Amino acid sequence: MLRTNLSTRPFYNERAVHALLGLAALVVFAVSAWQIQRIVTLSRHKTELNAAITRDRNEVASLAQQAGNVRRGLNQQDLKLIAAEAREANQLIAQRTFSWTALFNELESTLPPDVMLISIHPDIKEGKTNVAMEIQGRRTEDIVDFFDRLEKTGHFRDVTWSQETVTDDGLLRQAMNAVYVPEPAGGRS
Amino acid sequence: MTITQRIFQEKRRLILPLVIAVIANVVAYAVVVFPLGRQVAAAEQEMQNQRDVLRRARQDFELARATVTGKQQADISLRRFYTDVLPPSSSAAQRVTYLRLAQLARDANVHLERGANAITHEKNSTLSKVSTSYTLSGEYRDVRGFIYSLETAPEFVVLENVALSSDQQSQRGLSVQIEVATYFRSSDGS
């Protein structure tokens, strides 16, 4: 049997080559289409973004100008004066609405039998009430007991004494301070 | 000539456009699509930044407007406080700390024994202060009743200090010194 290929142009599978070339053309076409679609989409998106940025910049400039106009219309001296007046008025209202009755109720329930309240002066500043008191007692133990009782109510803290004298009768007279946190209005049943 | 070379030779009219198309796609991606994608990403970031700037600008504008509104409201509230709540003049203020206190003391069954009155003007304030100190005497529960009626009275009176007076026990019971104050708008500050 003769096995030698005597043809000058040996056979190859031309249909397979065409199929491969067709497939490659299809892929190239698909990639080209994707790229074109991407360019269109990105260009459109970029245009929209640039338009939005320009719009926002214009709005920022406009708002800054309006805020500037509003502020220029305000007299800073007037503003400071009104702020100071409002602070003063709030301070006075806080002093006026301070309940002495509630304070006396608290003190009455905490004063030991041998301690007497001599004077009391609440000072309300920025929502904090400091109560300066003068008390008189027979023994140091009674006064310390009063301090403990005050703090146990939960309405007094930072109880400190600043001065102590002994009266002619041998009684201890002490100036003291405490931060008073009154029970909110309507807190008691 | 190998079979592959022969295929390229024979099909070059089909292969060449395909190769050109592939190169064109690569170039288009490198020159157009990729940079465009980067530009869009940068634009998105810039838009985000611009949105933050815009949000802050809106807040700033609202703050400026709120300052104006707040100033107007504070102004109205302060006028109302000065005219409706505080005594309108020094004589009205002294009526509060003199006549009204005497009435309250009488109603509470305590006795005003002696008093002192002073008008001061606070620095950097448009308000003047009428300070009155009284020594009063009465039973403890009556003194408490007087203090309660003072703090619930409609007049603007601030009880500033309460102290047992030096002669702690008077003939009428407890002797207490109180310091009260009221305020009025000075004529030069209105």
GROMACS .gro file of C-alpha atoms in nm:
model
  379
    1MET     CA    1   0.000   0.000   0.000
    2LEU     CA    2   0.135   0.346  -0.100
    3ARG     CA    3   0.147   0.578   0.203
    4THR     CA    4   0.321   0.882   0.052
    5ASN     CA    5   0.112   1.204  -0.011
    6LEU     CA    6   0.199   1.300  -0.360
    7SER     CA    7  -0.020   1.615  -0.380
    8THR     CA    8   0.163   1.949  -0.420
    9ARG     CA    9  -0.088   2.121  -0.178
   10PRO     CA   10  -0.166   1.881   0.106
   11PHE     CA   11  -0.518   1.889   0.241
   12TYR     CA   12  -0.603   2.069   0.566
   13ASN     CA   13  -0.941   2.116   0.727
   14GLU     CA   14  -1.045   2.448   0.576
   15ARG     CA   15  -1.391   2.441   0.741
   16ALA     CA   16  -1.231   2.426   1.088
   17VAL     CA   17  -1.007   2.724   1.005
   18HIS     CA   18  -1.310   2.922   0.886
   19ALA     CA   19  -1.498   2.828   1.202
   20LEU     CA   20  -1.207   2.945   1.419
   21LEU     CA   21  -1.172   3.269   1.226
   22GLY     CA   22  -1.550   3.324   1.250
   23LEU     CA   23  -1.538   3.267   1.626
   24ALA     CA   24  -1.246   3.508   1.663
   25ALA     CA   25  -1.435   3.767   1.455
   26LEU     CA   26  -1.738   3.721   1.680
   27VAL     CA   27  -1.528   3.774   1.994
   28VAL     CA   28  -1.361   4.084   1.844
   29PHE     CA   29  -1.701   4.216   1.745
   30ALA     CA   30  -1.841   4.155   2.096
   31VAL     CA   31  -1.543   4.324   2.263
   32SER     CA   32  -1.570   4.620   2.022
   33ALA     CA   33  -1.941   4.651   2.095
   34TRP     CA   34  -1.874   4.639   2.473
   35GLN     CA   35  -1.606   4.906   2.438
   36ILE     CA   36  -1.834   5.134   2.236
   37GLN     CA   37  -2.117   5.084   2.484
   38ARG     CA   38  -1.875   5.155   2.772
   39ILE     CA   39  -1.745   5.473   2.605
   40VAL     CA   40  -2.101   5.597   2.550
   41THR     CA   41  -2.209   5.512   2.906
   42LEU     CA   42  -1.898   5.660   3.071
   43SER     CA   43  -1.913   5.975   2.856
   44ARG     CA   44  -2.278   6.026   2.945
   45HIS     CA   45  -2.211   5.960   3.314
   46LYS     CA   46  -1.914   6.198   3.310
   47THR     CA   47  -2.126   6.469   3.149
   48GLU     CA   48  -2.395   6.421   3.413
   49LEU     CA   49  -2.139   6.428   3.694
   50ASN     CA   50  -1.975   6.744   3.561
   51ALA     CA   51  -2.318   6.907   3.530
   52ALA     CA   52  -2.401   6.807   3.890
   53ILE     CA   53  -2.063   6.937   4.015
   54THR     CA   54  -2.115   7.269   3.836
   55ARG     CA   55  -2.471   7.292   3.975
   56ASP     CA   56  -2.349   7.216   4.329
   57ARG     CA   57  -2.064   7.470   4.299
   58ASN     CA   58  -2.308   7.737   4.188
   59GLU     CA   59  -2.542   7.652   4.475
   60VAL     CA   60  -2.251   7.665   4.724
   61ALA     CA   61  -2.149   8.006   4.591
   62SER     CA   62  -2.509   8.128   4.609
   63LEU     CA   63  -2.560   7.995   4.964
   64ALA     CA   64  -2.231   8.146   5.080
   65GLN     CA   65  -2.336   8.481   4.936
   66GLN     CA   66  -2.682   8.459   5.100
   67ALA     CA   67  -2.530   8.357   5.436
   68GLY     CA   68  -2.288   8.649   5.404
   69ASN     CA   69  -2.575   8.888   5.329
   70VAL     CA   70  -2.772   8.757   5.627
   71ARG     CA   71  -2.470   8.795   5.856
   72ARG     CA   72  -2.388   9.141   5.724
   73GLY     CA   73  -2.745   9.239   5.813
   74LEU     CA   74  -2.678   9.140   6.175
   75ASN     CA   75  -2.520   9.390   6.404
   76GLN     CA   76  -2.261   9.189   6.598
   77GLN     CA   77  -2.271   9.437   6.886
   78ASP     CA   78  -2.650   9.395   6.909
   79LEU     CA   79  -2.608   9.019   6.897
   80LYS     CA   80  -2.357   9.021   7.184
   81LEU     CA   81  -2.579   9.254   7.384
   82ILE     CA   82  -2.887   9.034   7.336
   83ALA     CA   83  -2.688   8.722   7.426
   84ALA     CA   84  -2.568   8.890   7.746
   85GLU     CA   85  -2.920   9.012   7.829
   86ALA     CA   86  -3.066   8.666   7.765
   87ARG     CA   87  -2.801   8.510   7.992
   88GLU     CA   88  -2.881   8.760   8.265
   89ALA     CA   89  -3.259   8.708   8.227
   90ASN     CA   90  -3.220   8.328   8.242
   91GLN     CA   91  -3.007   8.364   8.552
   92LEU     CA   92  -3.273   8.578   8.720
   93ILE     CA   93  -3.552   8.340   8.618
   94ALA     CA   94  -3.352   8.048   8.764
   95GLN     CA   95  -3.316   8.242   9.091
   96ARG     CA   96  -3.686   8.332   9.092
   97THR     CA   97  -3.803   7.976   9.029
   98PHE     CA   98  -3.571   7.830   9.292
   99SER     CA   99  -3.785   7.653   9.551
  100TRP     CA  100  -3.687   7.754   9.901
  101THR     CA  101  -3.969   7.543  10.038
  102ALA     CA  102  -3.818   7.229   9.881
  103LEU     CA  103  -3.476   7.325  10.018
  104PHE     CA  104  -3.614   7.380  10.368
  105ASN     CA  105  -3.799   7.047  10.348
  106GLU     CA  106  -3.470   6.873  10.261
  107LEU     CA  107  -3.282   7.048  10.543
  108GLU     CA  108  -3.555   6.986  10.798
  109SER     CA  109  -3.542   6.615  10.730
  110THR     CA  110  -3.162   6.602  10.757
  111LEU     CA  111  -3.076   6.836  11.046
  112PRO     CA  112  -2.977   6.635  11.355
  113PRO     CA  113  -3.148   6.747  11.678
  114ASP     CA  114  -2.833   6.922  11.807
  115VAL     CA  115  -2.755   7.115  11.487
  116MET     CA  116  -2.923   7.445  11.403
  117LEU     CA  117  -2.930   7.628  11.071
  118ILE     CA  118  -2.818   7.988  11.116
  119SER     CA  119  -2.820   8.121  10.761
  120ILE     CA  120  -2.861   7.998  10.410
  121HIS     CA  121  -2.775   8.152  10.076
  122PRO     CA  122  -2.820   7.969   9.747
  123ASP     CA  123  -2.616   8.089   9.452
  124ILE     CA  124  -2.738   7.976   9.110
  125LYS     CA  125  -2.491   8.005   8.823
  126GLU     CA  126  -2.512   7.833   8.485
  127GLY     CA  127  -2.767   7.584   8.610
  128LYS     CA  128  -2.560   7.484   8.915
  129THR     CA  129  -2.682   7.570   9.263
  130ASN     CA  130  -2.427   7.620   9.538
  131VAL     CA  131  -2.575   7.656   9.883
  132ALA     CA  132  -2.373   7.843  10.144
  133MET     CA  133  -2.492   7.769  10.495
  134GLU     CA  134  -2.398   7.858  10.846
  135ILE     CA  135  -2.480   7.599  11.104
  136GLN     CA  136  -2.431   7.568  11.475
  137GLY     CA  137  -2.388   7.248  11.671
  138ARG     CA  138  -2.279   7.119  12.006
  139ARG     CA  139  -2.024   6.860  11.892
  140THR     CA  140  -1.814   6.791  11.584
  141GLU     CA  141  -1.986   6.450  11.556
  142ASP     CA  142  -2.325   6.620  11.515
  143ILE     CA  143  -2.194   6.839  11.234
  144VAL     CA  144  -2.029   6.544  11.057
  145ASP     CA  145  -2.356   6.354  11.098
  146PHE     CA  146  -2.535   6.644  10.925
  147PHE     CA  147  -2.283   6.630  10.635
  148ASP     CA  148  -2.345   6.255  10.598
  149ARG     CA  149  -2.721   6.296  10.609
  150LEU     CA  150  -2.709   6.569  10.348
  151GLU     CA  151  -2.511   6.355  10.104
  152LYS     CA  152  -2.732   6.054  10.166
  153THR     CA  153  -3.038   6.246  10.038
  154GLY     CA  154  -2.877   6.243   9.692
  155HIS     CA  155  -2.965   6.612   9.652
  156PHE     CA  156  -2.645   6.748   9.801
  157ARG     CA  157  -2.289   6.674   9.700
  158ASP     CA  158  -1.939   6.816   9.752
  159VAL     CA  159  -2.028   6.918  10.106
  160THR     CA  160  -1.733   7.115  10.246
  161TRP     CA  161  -1.678   7.347  10.538
  162SER     CA  162  -1.472   7.665  10.512
  163GLN     CA  163  -1.465   7.825  10.855
  164GLU     CA  164  -1.538   7.725  11.213
  165THR     CA  165  -1.560   7.935  11.526
  166VAL     CA  166  -1.651   7.857  11.882
  167THR     CA  167  -1.920   8.083  12.028
  168ASP     CA  168  -1.918   8.225  12.381
  169ASP     CA  169  -2.160   7.948  12.473
  170GLY     CA  170  -1.907   7.686  12.358
  171LEU     CA  171  -2.107   7.597  12.046
  172LEU     CA  172  -1.939   7.519  11.713
  173ARG     CA  173  -2.040   7.761  11.439
  174GLN     CA  174  -1.945   7.650  11.093
  175ALA     CA  175  -1.964   7.800  10.745
  176MET     CA  176  -2.020   7.532  10.486
  177ASN     CA  177  -2.095   7.488  10.118
  178ALA     CA  178  -2.272   7.222   9.919
  179VAL     CA  179  -2.382   7.170   9.561
  180TYR     CA  180  -2.758   7.133   9.568
  181VAL     CA  181  -2.937   6.931   9.302
  182PRO     CA  182  -3.307   6.993   9.356
  183GLU     CA  183  -3.560   6.729   9.270
  184PRO     CA  184  -3.718   6.813   8.933
  185ALA     CA  185  -4.058   6.986   8.957
  186GLY     CA  186  -4.331   6.725   8.997
  187GLY     CA  187  -4.073   6.464   9.097
  188ARG     CA  188  -4.243   6.392   9.424
  189SER     CA  189  -4.572   6.213   9.442
  190MET     CA  190   0.628   2.587   0.453
  191THR     CA  191   0.442   2.456   0.753
  192ILE     CA  192   0.066   2.417   0.755
  193THR     CA  193   0.025   2.717   0.987
  194GLN     CA  194   0.229   2.943   0.763
  195ARG     CA  195   0.026   2.818   0.470
  196ILE     CA  196  -0.303   2.896   0.653
  197PHE     CA  197  -0.182   3.251   0.739
  198GLN     CA  198  -0.066   3.292   0.381
  199GLU     CA  199  -0.386   3.173   0.229
  200LYS     CA  200  -0.630   3.336   0.480
  201ARG     CA  201  -0.446   3.665   0.536
  202ARG     CA  202  -0.733   3.863   0.384
  203LEU     CA  203  -0.948   3.737   0.671
  204ILE     CA  204  -0.685   3.722   0.943
  205LEU     CA  205  -0.533   4.069   0.887
  206PRO     CA  206  -0.857   4.266   0.951
  207LEU     CA  207  -0.912   4.055   1.263
  208VAL     CA  208  -0.562   4.132   1.393
  209ILE     CA  209  -0.612   4.504   1.313
  210ALA     CA  210  -0.946   4.495   1.495
  211VAL     CA  211  -0.785   4.332   1.802
  212ILE     CA  212  -0.504   4.593   1.804
  213ALA     CA  213  -0.763   4.872   1.761
  214ASN     CA  214  -0.958   4.734   2.057
  215VAL     CA  215  -0.648   4.720   2.277
  216VAL     CA  216  -0.549   5.074   2.177
  217ALA     CA  217  -0.906   5.198   2.229
  218TYR     CA  218  -0.915   5.043   2.575
  219ALA     CA  219  -0.576   5.184   2.669
  220VAL     CA  220  -0.633   5.529   2.524
  221VAL     CA  221  -1.007   5.587   2.568
  222VAL     CA  222  -1.198   5.341   2.790
  223PHE     CA  223  -0.951   5.305   3.078
  224PRO     CA  224  -0.872   5.680   3.112
  225LEU     CA  225  -1.242   5.760   3.077
  226GLY     CA  226  -1.320   5.517   3.359
  227ARG     CA  227  -1.056   5.686   3.576
  228GLN     CA  228  -1.197   6.028   3.491
  229VAL     CA  229  -1.548   5.916   3.584
  230ALA     CA  230  -1.422   5.772   3.915
  231ALA     CA  231  -1.243   6.102   3.986
  232ALA     CA  232  -1.556   6.297   3.892
  233GLU     CA  233  -1.764   6.079   4.126
  234GLN     CA  234  -1.519   6.152   4.408
  235GLU     CA  235  -1.525   6.522   4.329
  236MET     CA  236  -1.905   6.521   4.321
  237GLN     CA  237  -1.907   6.352   4.662
  238ASN     CA  238  -1.670   6.619   4.796
  239GLN     CA  239  -1.883   6.889   4.638
  240ARG     CA  240  -2.194   6.738   4.802
  241ASP     CA  241  -2.018   6.763   5.141
  242VAL     CA  242  -1.924   7.124   5.070
  243LEU     CA  243  -2.284   7.192   4.965
  244ARG     CA  244  -2.420   7.027   5.280
  245ARG     CA  245  -2.192   7.243   5.493
  246ALA     CA  246  -2.290   7.554   5.297
  247ARG     CA  247  -2.660   7.472   5.355
  248GLN     CA  248  -2.596   7.418   5.728
  249ASP     CA  249  -2.405   7.745   5.745
  250PHE     CA  250  -2.687   7.928   5.570
  251GLU     CA  251  -2.947   7.770   5.802
  252LEU     CA  252  -2.730   7.869   6.098
  253ALA     CA  253  -2.714   8.228   5.974
  254ARG     CA  254  -3.093   8.233   5.930
  255ALA     CA  255  -3.142   8.067   6.270
  256THR     CA  256  -2.922   8.335   6.424
  257VAL     CA  257  -3.150   8.602   6.281
  258THR     CA  258  -3.465   8.416   6.389
  259GLY     CA  259  -3.315   8.340   6.731
  260LYS     CA  260  -3.213   8.701   6.775
  261GLN     CA  261  -3.564   8.820   6.687
  262GLN     CA  262  -3.724   8.565   6.922
  263ALA     CA  263  -3.480   8.649   7.201
  264ASP     CA  264  -3.549   9.016   7.144
  265ILE     CA  265  -3.928   8.963   7.172
  266SER     CA  266  -3.890   8.741   7.481
  267LEU     CA  267  -3.659   8.992   7.648
  268ARG     CA  268  -3.897   9.285   7.578
  269ARG     CA  269  -4.178   9.075   7.727
  270PHE     CA  270  -3.961   8.988   8.029
  271TYR     CA  271  -3.869   9.354   8.087
  272THR     CA  272  -4.221   9.490   8.042
  273ASP     CA  273  -4.456   9.210   8.159
  274VAL     CA  274  -4.252   9.021   8.417
  275LEU     CA  275  -4.023   9.277   8.579
  276PRO     CA  276  -4.158   9.590   8.747
  277PRO     CA  277  -4.156   9.868   8.488
  278SER     CA  278  -3.985  10.132   8.704
  279SER     CA  279  -3.797  10.190   9.025
  280SER     CA  280  -4.114  10.303   9.205
  281ALA     CA  281  -4.301   9.990   9.091
  282ALA     CA  282  -4.004   9.777   9.201
  283GLN     CA  283  -4.000   9.941   9.543
  284ARG     CA  284  -4.377   9.888   9.574
  285VAL     CA  285  -4.312   9.516   9.522
  286THR     CA  286  -4.043   9.494   9.789
  287TYR     CA  287  -4.219   9.730  10.031
  288LEU     CA  288  -4.596   9.716  10.000
  289ARG     CA  289  -4.633   9.365   9.859
  290LEU     CA  290  -4.393   9.215  10.111
  291ALA     CA  291  -4.581   9.385  10.393
  292GLN     CA  292  -4.908   9.239  10.263
  293LEU     CA  293  -4.760   8.890  10.234
  294ALA     CA  294  -4.612   8.918  10.585
  295ARG     CA  295  -4.947   9.024  10.727
  296ASP     CA  296  -5.126   8.737  10.551
  297ALA     CA  297  -4.867   8.489  10.684
  298ASN     CA  298  -4.889   8.629  11.038
  299VAL     CA  299  -4.524   8.736  11.057
  300HIS     CA  300  -4.408   9.081  11.163
  301LEU     CA  301  -4.171   9.295  10.964
  302GLU     CA  302  -3.967   9.467  11.230
  303ARG     CA  303  -3.713   9.667  11.038
  304GLY     CA  304  -3.591   9.693  10.683
  305ALA     CA  305  -3.332   9.852  10.461
  306ASN     CA  306  -3.356   9.930  10.094
  307ALA     CA  307  -3.093   9.999   9.826
  308ILE     CA  308  -3.091  10.045   9.451
  309THR     CA  309  -2.781   9.935   9.265
  310HIS     CA  310  -2.694   9.917   8.901
  311GLU     CA  311  -2.502   9.615   8.778
  312LYS     CA  312  -2.205   9.686   8.553
  313ASN     CA  313  -2.261   9.585   8.188
  314SER     CA  314  -2.632   9.539   8.253
  315THR     CA  315  -2.942   9.731   8.157
  316LEU     CA  316  -3.109   9.623   8.480
  317SER     CA  317  -3.110   9.791   8.816
  318LYS     CA  318  -3.156   9.593   9.132
  319VAL     CA  319  -3.368   9.686   9.429
  320SER     CA  320  -3.231   9.498   9.730
  321THR     CA  321  -3.431   9.495  10.049
  322SER     CA  322  -3.341   9.328  10.373
  323TYR     CA  323  -3.597   9.277  10.645
  324THR     CA  324  -3.588   9.143  10.993
  325LEU     CA  325  -3.908   8.959  11.058
  326SER     CA  326  -4.039   8.763  11.350
  327GLY     CA  327  -4.298   8.499  11.395
  328GLU     CA  328  -4.355   8.133  11.459
  329TYR     CA  329  -4.139   7.897  11.251
  330ARG     CA  330  -4.435   7.760  11.052
  331ASP     CA  331  -4.553   8.117  10.979
  332VAL     CA  332  -4.207   8.214  10.858
  333ARG     CA  333  -4.212   7.907  10.632
  334GLY     CA  334  -4.559   8.009  10.512
  335PHE     CA  335  -4.434   8.360  10.437
  336ILE     CA  336  -4.140   8.223  10.236
  337TYR     CA  337  -4.376   7.994  10.045
  338SER     CA  338  -4.615   8.279   9.964
  339LEU     CA  339  -4.317   8.490   9.856
  340GLU     CA  340  -4.188   8.227   9.617
  341THR     CA  341  -4.532   8.160   9.470
  342ALA     CA  342  -4.632   8.527   9.440
  343PRO     CA  343  -4.688   8.650   9.084
  344GLU     CA  344  -4.449   8.941   9.133
  345PHE     CA  345  -4.087   8.897   9.032
  346VAL     CA  346  -3.917   8.880   9.370
  347VAL     CA  347  -3.601   8.683   9.434
  348LEU     CA  348  -3.537   8.562   9.786
  349GLU     CA  349  -3.160   8.575   9.811
  350ASN     CA  350  -3.070   8.505  10.167
  351VAL     CA  351  -3.229   8.379  10.486
  352ALA     CA  352  -3.056   8.406  10.821
  353LEU     CA  353  -3.147   8.388  11.183
  354SER     CA  354  -3.101   8.739  11.316
  355SER     CA  355  -2.859   8.799  11.600
  356ASP     CA  356  -3.140   8.799  11.856
  357GLN     CA  357  -3.259   8.461  11.739
  358GLN     CA  358  -3.560   8.443  11.966
  359SER     CA  359  -3.778   8.753  11.979
  360GLN     CA  360  -4.089   8.805  12.183
  361ARG     CA  361  -4.293   8.690  11.884
  362GLY     CA  362  -4.098   8.367  11.827
  363LEU     CA  363  -3.821   8.324  11.573
  364SER     CA  364  -3.639   8.630  11.442
  365VAL     CA  365  -3.521   8.594  11.085
  366GLN     CA  366  -3.341   8.826  10.849
  367ILE     CA  367  -3.429   8.791  10.481
  368GLU     CA  368  -3.282   8.958  10.176
  369VAL     CA  369  -3.506   8.996   9.875
  370ALA     CA  370  -3.443   9.161   9.543
  371THR     CA  371  -3.631   9.266   9.237
  372TYR     CA  372  -3.511   9.420   8.914
  373PHE     CA  373  -3.629   9.684   8.671
  374ARG     CA  374  -3.504   9.818   8.342
  375SER     CA  375  -3.309  10.137   8.391
  376SER     CA  376  -3.441  10.427   8.190
  377ASP     CA  377  -3.102  10.476   8.024
  378GLY     CA  378  -3.095  10.109   7.918
  379SER     CA  379  -3.438  10.092   7.756
   0.00000   0.00000   0.00000
